[in-house]
Amino acid sequence: MSNNKTVPIRDGLDTAFADEGVASNFAPGSSPLKIVGRRTNGKIVLVGSISSKFQKKFLLAQLLENGELDPDFGTGGIHKGSFQEEIGANATGAHLLQDGKILLIGNHLGQPTQRAFARFDMNGALDPAFGDNGVVIPTSAPLDETSEFQNPSDITLNSNAPRSNTAIGPNGEILAASPTSIQVYKSNGQFERTIAMAPPAKLNVTLGTSVNAITVAGNHSGYGDIARFSLDGNPDSSFGENGRVRFSVNDGPAAVIGLLLRDDNSMFVVGNIYKGEAGNLGMLAAFNSNGQPNLVFNGGKPVVSEHPSGQTFQWRGIAMDAANGLIVTGSIGPKDNERTLMARYKMTGEIDTSFGQSGFLETRIGEGNEKAHSLLVQPDRKPVVSLDRESLPAIVRYLP
């Protein structure tokens, strides 16, 4: 735990959500949770992992619209489990499917470690119609040894939902991206093929799918790096240069962390640029479906914002709100003393000064270090953010 003595900053929280805007009553030992998606009835699905001195398990949780744990989901709102009894597991992704079921993607920590899947009904019970009583450990499931185990990830078919290194394809395919490849599994969980990425992206690989393409965003050799493939795994020649777009910011290195892929395959990416000893600054860029810069957005150039305080910060998540603005979230402050930061931008790339203070909203829900991991904006424009508070999970809802 950090020894920093800090004062909570709770401006802008929706006090009607959970405990004065903060849901944090999750299972002891939980990793920071990430948002999977929001159901039409307002319930929010979360995914993570949980560790004890005996075993590691994956974890699903569901919140009611008011932020309380859903008593009709799992046990008191939480399902903890593994892919095989007595063998450890962790979660690397989860997705809300079109029929309301949840597909969890993770690692079966046996010998050897294998990627595995579990599917759940809407009440958090394993779906007996999927694999072996709801679980599939593929008979041929090579795990990319170059891929580090990542924090729990999240994505749904809704283009406004958080994205990470797993996705569901238009025909139910399950995709998992690493820095060197995309592995494709059939909807029943069995391994199908590998799509190689050459040259490879670096860490923070973010994956999105549409009806006709697979889009991957990350970093390579100091450049923001976006690649697009057809569903058969070939580079999409209509996108950038042979399916690839690379960009820098003022000839300096750019890191891409978050992706908002729209239904027409245009996109926004967020991350940061490195300013040497001055630290990082948040970066936001927009591209058309063919990979060309979106000229409506800041004249086609990435937006690099300066916080009024002059402090270092970076963006990690992005979503679009109902008024066609862009909400971004990340962290501000020096390492080990960070706070949650949000901002709202217009579709032209200008900061929306009607949001927070001069377009920015800084919060800290308690003492110690705090990082935002994923973001979802409700139809009523209220942002929901998952936080890592000294490695403890919290879900926070803000006023629009």
XYZ file of C-alpha atoms in Angstrom:
400
model
C 0.000 0.000 0.000
C 1.118 3.553 -0.671
C 2.144 5.699 2.256
C 0.874 8.817 0.501
C -1.471 10.851 2.681
C -3.956 12.213 0.220
C -7.334 13.884 0.350
C -10.262 12.334 -1.572
C -11.638 14.412 -4.451
C -15.203 13.306 -5.169
C -16.525 16.112 -7.333
C -18.872 14.985 -10.092
C -19.818 11.565 -8.681
C -23.395 10.305 -9.043
C -24.318 9.832 -5.392
C -27.394 7.749 -6.363
C -25.023 4.959 -7.459
C -23.924 2.398 -4.814
C -22.211 4.105 -1.847
C -22.172 7.816 -2.705
C -21.122 7.022 -6.297
C -18.688 4.171 -5.594
C -19.222 0.388 -5.753
C -16.391 -1.431 -3.989
C -17.962 -4.305 -2.036
C -16.445 -7.136 -4.078
C -14.873 -10.444 -3.077
C -11.687 -10.205 -0.965
C -8.616 -10.894 -3.099
C -10.188 -9.583 -6.310
C -7.991 -7.996 -8.922
C -9.163 -4.662 -10.330
C -12.312 -5.398 -12.334
C -13.006 -4.218 -15.856
C -16.292 -3.377 -17.481
C -17.720 -5.946 -19.898
C -20.867 -4.055 -20.873
C -24.273 -2.750 -19.877
C -27.511 -4.658 -20.371
C -30.632 -2.924 -21.687
C -32.113 -3.068 -18.161
C -29.156 -1.063 -16.830
C -27.264 -3.934 -15.186
C -23.478 -3.741 -15.558
C -21.333 -6.864 -16.086
C -17.743 -6.943 -14.787
C -14.861 -9.412 -15.109
C -11.678 -10.032 -13.162
C -9.679 -12.625 -11.284
C -9.342 -13.530 -7.645
C -6.395 -15.003 -5.763
C -6.089 -16.700 -2.414
C -3.247 -18.643 -0.830
C -4.905 -21.801 -2.130
C -5.910 -21.064 -5.735
C -6.498 -18.525 -8.484
C -9.985 -18.241 -10.011
C -11.806 -16.113 -12.548
C -14.563 -13.790 -11.364
C -17.734 -12.370 -12.903
C -19.877 -9.766 -11.171
C -23.102 -8.009 -12.050
C -24.350 -4.719 -10.635
C -27.898 -3.463 -10.595
C -28.506 -0.087 -12.181
C -28.197 1.514 -8.744
C -24.703 0.046 -8.296
C -25.595 -2.682 -5.795
C -24.555 -6.286 -6.459
C -27.323 -8.178 -8.278
C -28.707 -10.823 -5.850
C -30.058 -12.862 -8.787
C -26.594 -13.280 -10.348
C -24.228 -16.012 -9.139
C -23.909 -15.928 -5.369
C -24.863 -12.486 -4.131
C -23.904 -10.894 -7.455
C -20.589 -12.706 -7.951
C -19.536 -15.952 -9.681
C -16.077 -17.342 -8.860
C -14.757 -20.420 -10.631
C -12.201 -22.252 -12.732
C -12.268 -24.226 -15.966
C -11.480 -27.482 -14.182
C -11.955 -28.315 -10.538
C -8.884 -27.998 -8.328
C -6.852 -26.264 -11.091
C -6.229 -22.527 -11.107
C -7.632 -20.108 -13.664
C -7.654 -16.430 -14.519
C -9.722 -14.213 -16.801
C -8.361 -12.296 -19.788
C -11.674 -11.224 -21.306
C -15.449 -11.425 -21.215
C -18.194 -10.466 -23.656
C -21.904 -9.867 -23.563
C -23.355 -11.927 -26.419
C -26.381 -10.921 -28.462
C -28.620 -13.377 -26.594
C -27.593 -11.897 -23.241
C -25.258 -14.726 -22.253
C -21.690 -14.024 -21.138
C -18.612 -15.580 -22.732
C -15.546 -15.552 -20.485
C -12.055 -15.982 -21.967
C -9.174 -16.925 -19.719
C -6.270 -19.203 -18.963
C -6.539 -22.739 -17.604
C -3.453 -22.835 -15.360
C -2.685 -26.508 -15.799
C 0.347 -28.181 -17.328
C 0.693 -26.599 -19.802
C -1.226 -23.357 -19.457
C -3.990 -23.222 -22.087
C -6.491 -20.665 -23.256
C -10.014 -21.718 -22.243
C -13.608 -20.500 -22.392
C -16.722 -20.571 -20.209
C -20.231 -19.433 -21.107
C -22.819 -18.277 -18.589
C -26.559 -17.681 -18.599
C -27.872 -14.255 -17.672
C -28.096 -15.307 -14.006
C -24.410 -16.224 -13.826
C -24.853 -20.024 -14.040
C -22.720 -22.062 -16.439
C -24.532 -22.735 -19.728
C -24.823 -26.542 -20.191
C -25.376 -26.051 -23.953
C -21.757 -24.868 -24.353
C -18.934 -27.444 -24.348
C -18.653 -29.647 -21.267
C -21.301 -28.170 -18.957
C -20.408 -24.636 -19.961
C -16.619 -24.986 -20.283
C -14.322 -25.537 -23.282
C -10.607 -26.236 -22.989
C -9.740 -26.511 -26.711
C -8.038 -29.707 -27.823
C -5.627 -27.593 -29.868
C -5.132 -24.242 -28.199
C -1.575 -22.926 -28.548
C -0.934 -20.045 -26.186
C 1.329 -17.365 -27.659
C 4.384 -17.490 -25.420
C 5.311 -13.908 -26.351
C 2.086 -12.594 -24.867
C 2.215 -11.513 -21.256
C -0.749 -12.342 -19.089
C -2.750 -9.143 -19.158
C -5.227 -7.572 -16.838
C -8.834 -8.668 -17.274
C -10.110 -7.344 -20.563
C -13.486 -6.505 -21.925
C -15.526 -5.991 -25.084
C -19.065 -6.369 -26.363
C -20.659 -6.138 -29.782
C -21.687 -2.568 -28.931
C -19.192 -0.190 -30.543
C -19.424 2.097 -27.500
C -18.306 -0.610 -25.062
C -14.743 -0.892 -23.728
C -12.281 -2.806 -25.915
C -9.206 -4.834 -25.137
C -7.233 -7.744 -26.562
C -10.201 -10.094 -27.145
C -13.273 -9.779 -29.362
C -16.293 -11.570 -30.778
C -16.505 -11.726 -34.579
C -19.667 -11.156 -36.645
C -20.291 -14.897 -36.943
C -19.594 -15.673 -33.299
C -15.873 -16.280 -33.756
C -13.745 -15.746 -30.642
C -10.585 -13.709 -31.226
C -7.637 -13.138 -28.922
C -4.762 -10.825 -29.897
C -1.175 -10.892 -28.713
C 1.727 -8.668 -29.796
C 2.546 -11.099 -32.641
C -0.706 -12.703 -33.747
C -4.477 -13.002 -33.552
C -5.810 -16.425 -32.656
C -9.232 -17.300 -34.030
C -11.550 -19.853 -32.407
C -14.892 -21.119 -33.638
C -18.003 -20.093 -31.714
C -17.903 -23.500 -29.978
C -14.449 -22.668 -28.567
C -12.348 -24.922 -30.788
C -9.156 -23.482 -32.275
C -9.394 -22.555 -35.955
C -6.355 -20.568 -37.143
C -3.702 -17.960 -36.355
C -3.364 -14.594 -38.096
C 0.258 -13.434 -37.977
C 1.050 -9.754 -37.437
C 4.311 -8.787 -39.120
C 5.941 -6.674 -37.945
C 4.412 -7.251 -34.522
C 2.679 -4.646 -32.434
C 3.912 -4.022 -28.922
C 2.005 -4.252 -25.654
C -1.386 -2.616 -25.103
C -2.795 -4.448 -28.120
C -6.450 -3.444 -28.527
C -8.820 -5.424 -30.754
C -12.127 -4.622 -32.438
C -14.284 -6.350 -35.072
C -16.952 -5.278 -37.524
C -19.070 -7.138 -40.075
C -16.164 -7.364 -42.512
C -12.877 -6.652 -40.747
C -10.645 -7.125 -37.713
C -8.871 -4.026 -36.397
C -5.867 -4.085 -34.049
C -4.300 -1.014 -32.443
C -1.056 -0.815 -30.480
C 2.499 0.491 -30.789
C 5.571 -0.392 -32.829
C 9.031 1.190 -32.607
C 7.698 4.415 -31.119
C 4.805 4.775 -33.550
C 1.099 4.434 -33.011
C 0.262 1.316 -35.016
C -3.126 0.266 -36.432
C -3.631 -2.858 -38.571
C -6.735 -4.136 -40.306
C -7.399 -7.640 -41.607
C -10.216 -9.189 -43.566
C -12.097 -11.943 -41.746
C -10.027 -14.569 -43.609
C -6.852 -13.116 -42.063
C -5.394 -11.229 -45.034
C -4.256 -7.609 -44.667
C -7.032 -5.264 -45.769
C -5.591 -3.514 -48.836
C -8.232 -0.771 -48.604
C -6.829 0.371 -45.257
C -3.680 2.497 -45.051
C -0.640 0.980 -46.734
C -1.241 -2.731 -47.227
C -3.545 -2.851 -44.217
C -1.359 -0.796 -41.856
C -1.318 2.757 -40.518
C 1.540 4.174 -38.440
C 1.691 7.634 -36.992
C 3.790 9.780 -34.693
C 3.009 13.100 -33.032
C 5.296 16.001 -33.936
C 7.974 13.435 -34.824
C 7.826 12.096 -31.265
C 6.837 8.612 -30.004
C 3.144 7.856 -29.608
C 1.593 5.042 -27.561
C -1.920 3.774 -28.375
C -3.816 2.260 -25.431
C -7.544 2.580 -26.211
C -9.684 2.136 -29.333
C -13.197 3.268 -30.239
C -14.170 1.458 -33.449
C -17.363 2.788 -35.009
C -19.880 0.807 -37.035
C -18.574 2.245 -40.312
C -14.979 1.172 -39.428
C -13.852 4.732 -38.730
C -12.167 5.046 -35.355
C -10.664 7.060 -32.536
C -7.570 5.983 -30.598
C -6.237 7.307 -27.299
C -2.969 6.984 -25.429
C -0.075 9.298 -24.731
C 3.067 10.901 -26.043
C 6.307 10.886 -24.095
C 7.757 14.288 -23.224
C 10.998 13.144 -21.607
C 11.517 14.296 -18.033
C 8.256 16.233 -18.308
C 6.365 12.893 -18.401
C 3.405 11.949 -20.592
C 0.614 13.942 -22.183
C -2.712 12.494 -23.285
C -3.162 11.916 -27.032
C -6.351 11.448 -29.079
C -6.473 10.780 -32.854
C -9.203 10.068 -35.419
C -9.072 8.051 -38.662
C -11.510 7.363 -41.468
C -12.455 3.810 -42.475
C -9.655 3.793 -45.101
C -7.022 4.714 -42.529
C -6.669 8.320 -43.633
C -6.748 10.992 -40.921
C -10.204 12.408 -40.231
C -9.861 16.009 -41.395
C -12.937 17.133 -39.425
C -11.116 16.186 -36.221
C -8.426 18.796 -35.509
C -7.641 19.110 -39.216
C -6.503 15.477 -39.325
C -3.838 15.883 -36.654
C -3.746 14.104 -33.262
C -4.916 16.190 -30.326
C -2.383 16.525 -27.515
C -3.908 18.229 -24.503
C -2.263 20.214 -21.754
C -3.874 19.970 -18.338
C -4.440 23.388 -16.723
C -2.259 22.313 -13.779
C 0.641 21.348 -16.059
C 0.771 17.840 -14.553
C 1.631 14.698 -16.505
C -1.260 12.447 -17.543
C -2.320 9.781 -20.044
C -5.545 8.430 -21.531
C -6.537 4.751 -21.360
C -10.225 4.533 -22.268
C -12.587 6.211 -24.715
C -16.328 6.131 -25.389
C -18.923 8.198 -27.244
C -21.839 9.756 -25.408
C -25.410 10.227 -26.608
C -24.758 13.831 -27.640
C -21.955 12.732 -29.995
C -19.180 13.915 -27.755
C -16.126 11.856 -26.796
C -15.399 10.938 -23.177
C -11.859 9.842 -22.342
C -10.473 8.598 -19.072
C -7.032 7.912 -17.656
C -4.815 9.053 -14.830
C -2.999 12.201 -13.787
C -0.089 12.792 -11.458
C 3.287 11.221 -10.776
C 3.755 7.464 -10.585
C 2.467 5.973 -7.312
C 0.425 9.100 -6.640
C -2.023 9.114 -9.541
C -5.668 10.195 -9.615
C -8.483 9.490 -12.032
C -8.859 11.997 -14.860
C -11.653 12.425 -17.418
C -12.252 14.868 -20.216
C -14.878 15.482 -22.858
C -14.044 16.440 -26.436
C -16.211 17.653 -29.273
C -16.207 15.661 -32.517
C -14.023 18.385 -33.995
C -11.273 17.661 -31.451
C -11.880 20.688 -29.242
C -12.043 20.225 -25.511
C -15.627 20.672 -24.241
C -15.181 23.316 -21.569
C -18.734 22.763 -20.267
C -17.502 19.496 -18.716
C -15.858 19.557 -15.291
C -13.364 22.386 -14.957
C -12.304 23.684 -18.362
C -13.161 20.311 -19.878
C -11.373 18.117 -17.308
C -12.673 16.292 -14.234
C -10.202 14.988 -11.661
C -11.274 12.673 -8.831
C -9.779 10.497 -6.141
C -12.238 8.297 -4.264
C -9.919 7.540 -1.347
C -6.341 7.726 -0.176
C -3.420 6.321 -2.157
C -2.669 5.599 -5.796
C -5.584 5.233 -8.212
C -5.793 4.321 -11.921
C -8.731 4.164 -14.332
C -8.878 1.007 -16.471
C -12.073 0.974 -18.527
C -14.938 3.274 -19.399
C -18.558 2.962 -20.466
C -21.014 5.803 -21.095
C -24.676 5.099 -20.350
C -27.479 6.269 -22.675
C -28.194 9.035 -20.125
C -24.578 10.220 -20.673
C -23.406 9.147 -17.209
C -19.847 7.755 -17.447
C -19.060 4.542 -15.561
C -15.364 3.929 -14.835
C -13.531 0.937 -13.358
C -10.670 1.856 -11.038
C -7.623 0.220 -9.528
C -7.209 1.569 -6.007
C -3.948 0.199 -4.652
C -4.796 -3.061 -6.514
C -8.355 -3.093 -5.129
C -11.387 -2.845 -7.437
C -13.938 -0.045 -7.541
C -16.617 1.005 -10.018
C -17.546 4.683 -10.098
C -20.419 6.459 -11.837
C -20.290 10.161 -12.660
C -22.904 12.751 -13.494
C -23.084 13.669 -17.201
